[in-house]
Amino acid sequence: MTPPPRPSLAFLAESLAAALLHNYHVTRPPVPIRQFVSNPPPGVAGDVSLAESPHFTFCRALWIRPLDGQGVIFLNAGLPEPERRYELACALFSGLSASPGARAAGLHAAINNASPAEQAAYAQHFARRLLMPTHLLPIGWQQRTDESLAQLFDVPPHVVRARRLELTRA
Amino acid sequence: MSAYDIHRLAGELLLNEHARAAILSASRPALLSQFDLTPDECAAIEAARPATVVEALAVLESLAVSRDPVPAHYPAGRRLLPAFQTLPVT
């Protein structure tokens, strides 16, 4: 018996990014990632919040759910801002993956069953699409340097290189 | 036509419990009317009559693929289970 079709993780990650960008009326870069986390959509408010400090040197960004049930992202404020935004977006994916909707979609179970390297890859996939969405790319982006796009989107240059690779292969 | 609106609808199903309830109920047409879907796409969703959120999302992904072909670098085994492994780790 053929198992029922299931959505891909790539589709779910891209869909989460699209809904966030639309709900927050993002029309130009840089994407206001902190707004998504500090004022999350009601449906995920119990899964995402932000604690940011230069004293969080034990991590770059880490999502956890303490005993009180409120999901929180610990963000190392000692990182450069572009790195911090990217790490925050990756950690946001962990929080969103634990939300009721993600559980209903099977995303939470799929992430939990993935290896740490795969989990990181999915989170990075989401972060690139959230911070550098296709519809916010400037006309002629292909001719712009990685550094120029990194500055425009306020992301690290390595994120631009990875995103450029994805877009040129598409 | 971009798949953005289909992604947006799928994202709402993930973020919004009211959207999840609507897609599985008689409120489905009202929900779909809020997104830029073609009549054929709405008909395909109606015909599928998804009973779960997973089914609804799978239908939406199939529609998104027909709008905006999946990049060739995505492996065939990219479905939710088993997980795909070729995303670049940055």
PDB file of C-alpha atoms in Angstrom:
ATOM      1  CA  MET A   1       0.000   0.000   0.000  1.00  0.00           C
ATOM      2  CA  THR A   2       1.397   3.385  -1.013  1.00  0.00           C
ATOM      3  CA  PRO A   3       1.840   5.708   1.942  1.00  0.00           C
ATOM      4  CA  PRO A   4      -0.092   8.965   1.706  1.00  0.00           C
ATOM      5  CA  PRO A   5       1.906  11.864   0.262  1.00  0.00           C
ATOM      6  CA  ARG A   6       3.658  14.078   2.737  1.00  0.00           C
ATOM      7  CA  PRO A   7       4.995  17.577   2.254  1.00  0.00           C
ATOM      8  CA  SER A   8       8.739  18.021   1.991  1.00  0.00           C
ATOM      9  CA  LEU A   9      10.718  19.793   4.655  1.00  0.00           C
ATOM     10  CA  ALA A  10      11.935  22.253   2.032  1.00  0.00           C
ATOM     11  CA  PHE A  11       8.342  23.161   1.192  1.00  0.00           C
ATOM     12  CA  LEU A  12       7.395  23.569   4.851  1.00  0.00           C
ATOM     13  CA  ALA A  13      10.439  25.735   5.563  1.00  0.00           C
ATOM     14  CA  GLU A  14       9.759  27.951   2.565  1.00  0.00           C
ATOM     15  CA  SER A  15       6.084  28.193   3.523  1.00  0.00           C
ATOM     16  CA  LEU A  16       6.891  29.299   7.056  1.00  0.00           C
ATOM     17  CA  ALA A  17       9.175  31.976   5.677  1.00  0.00           C
ATOM     18  CA  ALA A  18       6.568  33.189   3.165  1.00  0.00           C
ATOM     19  CA  ALA A  19       3.836  33.455   5.800  1.00  0.00           C
ATOM     20  CA  LEU A  20       6.076  35.360   8.203  1.00  0.00           C
ATOM     21  CA  LEU A  21       7.215  37.793   5.513  1.00  0.00           C
ATOM     22  CA  HIS A  22       3.630  38.429   4.467  1.00  0.00           C
ATOM     23  CA  ASN A  23       2.191  38.722   7.973  1.00  0.00           C
ATOM     24  CA  TYR A  24       4.777  41.326   8.916  1.00  0.00           C
ATOM     25  CA  HIS A  25       4.375  43.207   5.624  1.00  0.00           C
ATOM     26  CA  VAL A  26       8.048  42.927   4.755  1.00  0.00           C
ATOM     27  CA  THR A  27       8.580  44.719   1.472  1.00  0.00           C
ATOM     28  CA  ARG A  28      12.264  45.599   1.574  1.00  0.00           C
ATOM     29  CA  PRO A  29      15.489  44.265   3.047  1.00  0.00           C
ATOM     30  CA  PRO A  30      16.774  43.830   5.619  1.00  0.00           C
ATOM     31  CA  VAL A  31      14.144  41.458   6.967  1.00  0.00           C
ATOM     32  CA  PRO A  32      13.152  42.447  10.549  1.00  0.00           C
ATOM     33  CA  ILE A  33      13.959  39.088  12.081  1.00  0.00           C
ATOM     34  CA  ARG A  34      13.875  40.360  15.680  1.00  0.00           C
ATOM     35  CA  GLN A  35      10.288  41.497  15.211  1.00  0.00           C
ATOM     36  CA  PHE A  36       9.280  37.951  14.263  1.00  0.00           C
ATOM     37  CA  VAL A  37      10.814  36.618  17.456  1.00  0.00           C
ATOM     38  CA  SER A  38       9.968  39.313  19.982  1.00  0.00           C
ATOM     39  CA  ASN A  39       6.406  39.754  18.696  1.00  0.00           C
ATOM     40  CA  PRO A  40       5.591  36.373  17.161  1.00  0.00           C
ATOM     41  CA  PRO A  41       2.306  35.413  15.482  1.00  0.00           C
ATOM     42  CA  PRO A  42      -0.312  34.393  18.089  1.00  0.00           C
ATOM     43  CA  GLY A  43      -0.256  30.782  16.961  1.00  0.00           C
ATOM     44  CA  VAL A  44       3.392  30.397  17.940  1.00  0.00           C
ATOM     45  CA  ALA A  45       3.609  32.905  20.797  1.00  0.00           C
ATOM     46  CA  GLY A  46       4.129  30.110  23.304  1.00  0.00           C
ATOM     47  CA  ASP A  47       6.946  28.657  21.264  1.00  0.00           C
ATOM     48  CA  VAL A  48       9.138  31.645  20.531  1.00  0.00           C
ATOM     49  CA  SER A  49      10.600  34.489  22.574  1.00  0.00           C
ATOM     50  CA  LEU A  50      13.997  36.146  22.758  1.00  0.00           C
ATOM     51  CA  ALA A  51      16.657  36.482  25.440  1.00  0.00           C
ATOM     52  CA  GLU A  52      19.738  38.268  24.126  1.00  0.00           C
ATOM     53  CA  SER A  53      22.891  38.943  26.094  1.00  0.00           C
ATOM     54  CA  PRO A  54      26.650  39.154  25.571  1.00  0.00           C
ATOM     55  CA  HIS A  55      26.917  36.781  28.521  1.00  0.00           C
ATOM     56  CA  PHE A  56      25.371  33.914  26.522  1.00  0.00           C
ATOM     57  CA  THR A  57      28.786  32.761  25.423  1.00  0.00           C
ATOM     58  CA  PHE A  58      27.781  29.095  25.706  1.00  0.00           C
ATOM     59  CA  CYS A  59      26.084  29.326  22.302  1.00  0.00           C
ATOM     60  CA  ARG A  60      25.595  31.359  19.162  1.00  0.00           C
ATOM     61  CA  ALA A  61      21.812  30.980  19.283  1.00  0.00           C
ATOM     62  CA  LEU A  62      19.904  28.211  21.008  1.00  0.00           C
ATOM     63  CA  TRP A  63      16.184  27.495  21.187  1.00  0.00           C
ATOM     64  CA  ILE A  64      14.951  25.629  24.244  1.00  0.00           C
ATOM     65  CA  ARG A  65      11.655  25.110  26.055  1.00  0.00           C
ATOM     66  CA  PRO A  66      12.173  25.449  29.839  1.00  0.00           C
ATOM     67  CA  LEU A  67       9.865  23.915  32.421  1.00  0.00           C
ATOM     68  CA  ASP A  68       7.485  26.874  32.286  1.00  0.00           C
ATOM     69  CA  GLY A  69       6.660  25.835  28.715  1.00  0.00           C
ATOM     70  CA  GLN A  70       7.539  29.100  26.975  1.00  0.00           C
ATOM     71  CA  GLY A  71       9.982  28.493  24.157  1.00  0.00           C
ATOM     72  CA  VAL A  72      12.908  30.898  24.223  1.00  0.00           C
ATOM     73  CA  ILE A  73      15.875  31.648  21.986  1.00  0.00           C
ATOM     74  CA  PHE A  74      19.100  32.478  23.800  1.00  0.00           C
ATOM     75  CA  LEU A  75      21.095  34.714  21.498  1.00  0.00           C
ATOM     76  CA  ASN A  76      24.752  35.560  21.986  1.00  0.00           C
ATOM     77  CA  ALA A  77      24.866  39.335  21.604  1.00  0.00           C
ATOM     78  CA  GLY A  78      28.614  39.192  21.258  1.00  0.00           C
ATOM     79  CA  LEU A  79      28.339  38.080  17.637  1.00  0.00           C
ATOM     80  CA  PRO A  80      28.493  40.576  14.780  1.00  0.00           C
ATOM     81  CA  GLU A  81      24.991  41.706  13.830  1.00  0.00           C
ATOM     82  CA  PRO A  82      24.806  39.839  10.472  1.00  0.00           C
ATOM     83  CA  GLU A  83      25.872  36.588  12.174  1.00  0.00           C
ATOM     84  CA  ARG A  84      23.447  37.229  15.005  1.00  0.00           C
ATOM     85  CA  ARG A  85      20.541  37.719  12.599  1.00  0.00           C
ATOM     86  CA  TYR A  86      21.393  34.528  10.742  1.00  0.00           C
ATOM     87  CA  GLU A  87      21.799  32.475  13.914  1.00  0.00           C
ATOM     88  CA  LEU A  88      18.541  33.919  15.222  1.00  0.00           C
ATOM     89  CA  ALA A  89      16.734  32.856  12.057  1.00  0.00           C
ATOM     90  CA  CYS A  90      18.153  29.339  12.372  1.00  0.00           C
ATOM     91  CA  ALA A  91      17.038  29.124  15.997  1.00  0.00           C
ATOM     92  CA  LEU A  92      13.627  30.494  15.054  1.00  0.00           C
ATOM     93  CA  PHE A  93      13.160  27.476  12.828  1.00  0.00           C
ATOM     94  CA  SER A  94      13.695  25.219  15.850  1.00  0.00           C
ATOM     95  CA  GLY A  95      11.026  27.115  17.771  1.00  0.00           C
ATOM     96  CA  LEU A  96       8.557  27.109  14.896  1.00  0.00           C
ATOM     97  CA  SER A  97       9.185  23.399  14.366  1.00  0.00           C
ATOM     98  CA  ALA A  98       7.955  22.747  17.907  1.00  0.00           C
ATOM     99  CA  SER A  99       4.739  24.749  17.472  1.00  0.00           C
ATOM    100  CA  PRO A 100       1.293  23.110  17.384  1.00  0.00           C
ATOM    101  CA  GLY A 101       0.979  23.641  13.635  1.00  0.00           C
ATOM    102  CA  ALA A 102       4.370  22.110  12.924  1.00  0.00           C
ATOM    103  CA  ARG A 103       3.457  19.137  15.081  1.00  0.00           C
ATOM    104  CA  ALA A 104       0.205  18.695  13.159  1.00  0.00           C
ATOM    105  CA  ALA A 105       2.163  18.796   9.903  1.00  0.00           C
ATOM    106  CA  GLY A 106       4.693  16.220  11.042  1.00  0.00           C
ATOM    107  CA  LEU A 107       7.517  18.740  10.892  1.00  0.00           C
ATOM    108  CA  HIS A 108       8.417  18.364  14.552  1.00  0.00           C
ATOM    109  CA  ALA A 109       8.714  14.588  14.335  1.00  0.00           C
ATOM    110  CA  ALA A 110      10.709  14.763  11.108  1.00  0.00           C
ATOM    111  CA  ILE A 111      13.165  17.231  12.613  1.00  0.00           C
ATOM    112  CA  ASN A 112      13.535  15.127  15.748  1.00  0.00           C
ATOM    113  CA  ASN A 113      14.260  12.066  13.639  1.00  0.00           C
ATOM    114  CA  ALA A 114      16.901  13.873  11.583  1.00  0.00           C
ATOM    115  CA  SER A 115      20.598  13.839  12.410  1.00  0.00           C
ATOM    116  CA  PRO A 116      22.127  16.959  13.985  1.00  0.00           C
ATOM    117  CA  ALA A 117      23.750  17.815  10.640  1.00  0.00           C
ATOM    118  CA  GLU A 118      20.419  17.471   8.836  1.00  0.00           C
ATOM    119  CA  GLN A 119      18.664  19.541  11.489  1.00  0.00           C
ATOM    120  CA  ALA A 120      21.242  22.272  10.991  1.00  0.00           C
ATOM    121  CA  ALA A 121      20.827  22.075   7.215  1.00  0.00           C
ATOM    122  CA  TYR A 122      17.044  22.483   7.447  1.00  0.00           C
ATOM    123  CA  ALA A 123      17.371  25.426   9.818  1.00  0.00           C
ATOM    124  CA  GLN A 124      19.889  27.079   7.488  1.00  0.00           C
ATOM    125  CA  HIS A 125      17.644  26.400   4.502  1.00  0.00           C
ATOM    126  CA  PHE A 126      14.816  28.219   6.305  1.00  0.00           C
ATOM    127  CA  ALA A 127      17.079  31.060   7.451  1.00  0.00           C
ATOM    128  CA  ARG A 128      18.359  31.759   3.943  1.00  0.00           C
ATOM    129  CA  ARG A 129      14.828  31.911   2.552  1.00  0.00           C
ATOM    130  CA  LEU A 130      13.611  34.095   5.376  1.00  0.00           C
ATOM    131  CA  LEU A 131      16.480  36.568   5.307  1.00  0.00           C
ATOM    132  CA  MET A 132      17.023  36.606   1.528  1.00  0.00           C
ATOM    133  CA  PRO A 133      13.610  35.902  -0.025  1.00  0.00           C
ATOM    134  CA  THR A 134      13.469  35.836  -3.793  1.00  0.00           C
ATOM    135  CA  HIS A 135      10.932  38.636  -4.048  1.00  0.00           C
ATOM    136  CA  LEU A 136      13.155  41.057  -2.132  1.00  0.00           C
ATOM    137  CA  LEU A 137      16.199  40.544  -4.334  1.00  0.00           C
ATOM    138  CA  PRO A 138      17.043  43.765  -6.192  1.00  0.00           C
ATOM    139  CA  ILE A 139      16.939  43.885  -9.970  1.00  0.00           C
ATOM    140  CA  GLY A 140      20.324  42.837 -11.286  1.00  0.00           C
ATOM    141  CA  TRP A 141      21.263  41.039  -8.078  1.00  0.00           C
ATOM    142  CA  GLN A 142      23.265  38.540 -10.117  1.00  0.00           C
ATOM    143  CA  GLN A 143      25.765  41.258 -10.988  1.00  0.00           C
ATOM    144  CA  ARG A 144      26.139  42.535  -7.434  1.00  0.00           C
ATOM    145  CA  THR A 145      28.981  41.355  -5.266  1.00  0.00           C
ATOM    146  CA  ASP A 146      28.474  39.038  -2.316  1.00  0.00           C
ATOM    147  CA  GLU A 147      29.573  41.826   0.003  1.00  0.00           C
ATOM    148  CA  SER A 148      27.053  44.246  -1.491  1.00  0.00           C
ATOM    149  CA  LEU A 149      24.170  41.812  -1.079  1.00  0.00           C
ATOM    150  CA  ALA A 150      25.366  40.877   2.399  1.00  0.00           C
ATOM    151  CA  GLN A 151      25.236  44.526   3.384  1.00  0.00           C
ATOM    152  CA  LEU A 152      21.805  45.010   1.813  1.00  0.00           C
ATOM    153  CA  PHE A 153      20.268  42.014   3.577  1.00  0.00           C
ATOM    154  CA  ASP A 154      22.409  42.340   6.712  1.00  0.00           C
ATOM    155  CA  VAL A 155      23.572  38.743   6.546  1.00  0.00           C
ATOM    156  CA  PRO A 156      27.057  37.191   6.505  1.00  0.00           C
ATOM    157  CA  PRO A 157      28.691  36.853   3.066  1.00  0.00           C
ATOM    158  CA  HIS A 158      28.704  33.057   3.349  1.00  0.00           C
ATOM    159  CA  VAL A 159      24.905  33.145   3.492  1.00  0.00           C
ATOM    160  CA  VAL A 160      24.826  35.172   0.286  1.00  0.00           C
ATOM    161  CA  ARG A 161      27.113  32.677  -1.418  1.00  0.00           C
ATOM    162  CA  ALA A 162      24.899  29.746  -0.384  1.00  0.00           C
ATOM    163  CA  ARG A 163      21.733  31.565  -1.426  1.00  0.00           C
ATOM    164  CA  ARG A 164      23.247  32.588  -4.742  1.00  0.00           C
ATOM    165  CA  LEU A 165      24.108  28.959  -5.395  1.00  0.00           C
ATOM    166  CA  GLU A 166      20.534  27.890  -4.652  1.00  0.00           C
ATOM    167  CA  LEU A 167      19.050  30.558  -6.872  1.00  0.00           C
ATOM    168  CA  THR A 168      21.323  29.959  -9.829  1.00  0.00           C
ATOM    169  CA  ARG A 169      20.640  26.224  -9.690  1.00  0.00           C
ATOM    170  CA  ALA A 170      16.860  26.745  -9.540  1.00  0.00           C
TER     171      ALA A 170
ATOM    172  CA  MET B   1       3.041  32.379 -11.809  1.00  0.00           C
ATOM    173  CA  SER B   2       4.976  32.390  -8.567  1.00  0.00           C
ATOM    174  CA  ALA B   3       4.312  29.793  -5.916  1.00  0.00           C
ATOM    175  CA  TYR B   4       4.507  32.488  -3.249  1.00  0.00           C
ATOM    176  CA  ASP B   5       0.770  32.539  -2.499  1.00  0.00           C
ATOM    177  CA  ILE B   6       0.654  28.779  -2.168  1.00  0.00           C
ATOM    178  CA  HIS B   7       3.612  28.899   0.201  1.00  0.00           C
ATOM    179  CA  ARG B   8       1.865  31.653   2.092  1.00  0.00           C
ATOM    180  CA  LEU B   9      -1.283  29.550   2.509  1.00  0.00           C
ATOM    181  CA  ALA B  10       0.764  26.557   3.619  1.00  0.00           C
ATOM    182  CA  GLY B  11       2.610  28.778   6.062  1.00  0.00           C
ATOM    183  CA  GLU B  12      -0.672  29.979   7.507  1.00  0.00           C
ATOM    184  CA  LEU B  13      -1.657  26.360   8.102  1.00  0.00           C
ATOM    185  CA  LEU B  14       1.536  25.964  10.101  1.00  0.00           C
ATOM    186  CA  LEU B  15       1.205  29.202  12.065  1.00  0.00           C
ATOM    187  CA  ASN B  16      -2.530  29.672  12.523  1.00  0.00           C
ATOM    188  CA  GLU B  17      -4.898  27.201  14.161  1.00  0.00           C
ATOM    189  CA  HIS B  18      -7.937  28.911  12.648  1.00  0.00           C
ATOM    190  CA  ALA B  19      -6.513  28.335   9.168  1.00  0.00           C
ATOM    191  CA  ARG B  20      -5.883  24.682  10.055  1.00  0.00           C
ATOM    192  CA  ALA B  21      -9.460  24.272  11.199  1.00  0.00           C
ATOM    193  CA  ALA B  22     -10.791  26.033   8.099  1.00  0.00           C
ATOM    194  CA  ILE B  23      -8.880  23.955   5.544  1.00  0.00           C
ATOM    195  CA  LEU B  24     -10.406  20.796   7.015  1.00  0.00           C
ATOM    196  CA  SER B  25     -13.970  22.079   7.206  1.00  0.00           C
ATOM    197  CA  ALA B  26     -16.765  23.696   5.254  1.00  0.00           C
ATOM    198  CA  SER B  27     -14.945  26.997   5.762  1.00  0.00           C
ATOM    199  CA  ARG B  28     -12.336  25.888   3.227  1.00  0.00           C
ATOM    200  CA  PRO B  29     -13.663  28.029   0.301  1.00  0.00           C
ATOM    201  CA  ALA B  30     -13.653  31.131   2.478  1.00  0.00           C
ATOM    202  CA  LEU B  31     -10.058  30.458   3.474  1.00  0.00           C
ATOM    203  CA  LEU B  32      -8.943  29.788  -0.096  1.00  0.00           C
ATOM    204  CA  SER B  33     -10.567  33.007  -1.298  1.00  0.00           C
ATOM    205  CA  GLN B  34      -8.060  34.962   0.781  1.00  0.00           C
ATOM    206  CA  PHE B  35      -5.181  33.731  -1.370  1.00  0.00           C
ATOM    207  CA  ASP B  36      -4.300  34.223  -4.994  1.00  0.00           C
ATOM    208  CA  LEU B  37      -5.254  30.770  -6.224  1.00  0.00           C
ATOM    209  CA  THR B  38      -6.617  29.904  -9.625  1.00  0.00           C
ATOM    210  CA  PRO B  39     -10.069  28.288  -9.938  1.00  0.00           C
ATOM    211  CA  ASP B  40      -8.336  25.065 -10.985  1.00  0.00           C
ATOM    212  CA  GLU B  41      -6.165  25.114  -7.881  1.00  0.00           C
ATOM    213  CA  CYS B  42      -9.166  25.728  -5.629  1.00  0.00           C
ATOM    214  CA  ALA B  43     -10.975  22.886  -7.386  1.00  0.00           C
ATOM    215  CA  ALA B  44      -7.995  20.579  -6.863  1.00  0.00           C
ATOM    216  CA  ILE B  45      -7.963  21.315  -3.142  1.00  0.00           C
ATOM    217  CA  GLU B  46     -11.719  20.816  -2.916  1.00  0.00           C
ATOM    218  CA  ALA B  47     -11.480  17.559  -4.829  1.00  0.00           C
ATOM    219  CA  ALA B  48      -8.750  16.293  -2.509  1.00  0.00           C
ATOM    220  CA  ARG B  49     -10.959  16.948   0.530  1.00  0.00           C
ATOM    221  CA  PRO B  50      -7.972  16.821   2.887  1.00  0.00           C
ATOM    222  CA  ALA B  51      -8.771  15.125   6.169  1.00  0.00           C
ATOM    223  CA  THR B  52      -5.556  16.142   7.887  1.00  0.00           C
ATOM    224  CA  VAL B  53      -3.185  19.081   7.813  1.00  0.00           C
ATOM    225  CA  VAL B  54      -0.497  16.810   6.373  1.00  0.00           C
ATOM    226  CA  GLU B  55      -2.763  15.908   3.461  1.00  0.00           C
ATOM    227  CA  ALA B  56      -3.647  19.549   2.868  1.00  0.00           C
ATOM    228  CA  LEU B  57       0.016  20.537   2.832  1.00  0.00           C
ATOM    229  CA  ALA B  58       0.877  17.716   0.448  1.00  0.00           C
ATOM    230  CA  VAL B  59      -1.813  18.930  -1.952  1.00  0.00           C
ATOM    231  CA  LEU B  60      -0.507  22.475  -1.711  1.00  0.00           C
ATOM    232  CA  GLU B  61       3.039  21.344  -2.414  1.00  0.00           C
ATOM    233  CA  SER B  62       1.894  19.497  -5.530  1.00  0.00           C
ATOM    234  CA  LEU B  63       0.230  22.714  -6.699  1.00  0.00           C
ATOM    235  CA  ALA B  64       3.306  24.776  -5.880  1.00  0.00           C
ATOM    236  CA  VAL B  65       5.475  22.427  -7.894  1.00  0.00           C
ATOM    237  CA  SER B  66       3.265  22.857 -10.938  1.00  0.00           C
ATOM    238  CA  ARG B  67       3.468  26.623 -10.604  1.00  0.00           C
ATOM    239  CA  ASP B  68       7.149  26.866  -9.893  1.00  0.00           C
ATOM    240  CA  PRO B  69       9.093  23.711 -10.747  1.00  0.00           C
ATOM    241  CA  VAL B  70      11.194  22.270  -7.971  1.00  0.00           C
ATOM    242  CA  PRO B  71      14.854  23.103  -8.553  1.00  0.00           C
ATOM    243  CA  ALA B  72      16.701  20.258 -10.165  1.00  0.00           C
ATOM    244  CA  HIS B  73      19.203  20.059  -7.342  1.00  0.00           C
ATOM    245  CA  TYR B  74      16.549  18.790  -4.942  1.00  0.00           C
ATOM    246  CA  PRO B  75      16.941  15.006  -4.826  1.00  0.00           C
ATOM    247  CA  ALA B  76      14.030  12.723  -5.488  1.00  0.00           C
ATOM    248  CA  GLY B  77      14.109  11.564  -1.895  1.00  0.00           C
ATOM    249  CA  ARG B  78      13.408  15.001  -0.540  1.00  0.00           C
ATOM    250  CA  ARG B  79      10.066  14.112   1.002  1.00  0.00           C
ATOM    251  CA  LEU B  80       9.485  14.617   4.680  1.00  0.00           C
ATOM    252  CA  LEU B  81      10.512  11.069   5.483  1.00  0.00           C
ATOM    253  CA  PRO B  82      13.186  10.130   4.805  1.00  0.00           C
ATOM    254  CA  ALA B  83      14.858  13.477   5.196  1.00  0.00           C
ATOM    255  CA  PHE B  84      16.951  14.749   2.332  1.00  0.00           C
ATOM    256  CA  GLN B  85      20.612  15.262   2.971  1.00  0.00           C
ATOM    257  CA  THR B  86      22.033  17.453   0.253  1.00  0.00           C
ATOM    258  CA  LEU B  87      21.247  20.932   1.529  1.00  0.00           C
ATOM    259  CA  PRO B  88      24.469  22.900   1.794  1.00  0.00           C
ATOM    260  CA  VAL B  89      25.572  23.339   5.376  1.00  0.00           C
ATOM    261  CA  THR B  90      26.859  26.886   5.751  1.00  0.00           C
TER     262      THR B  90
END
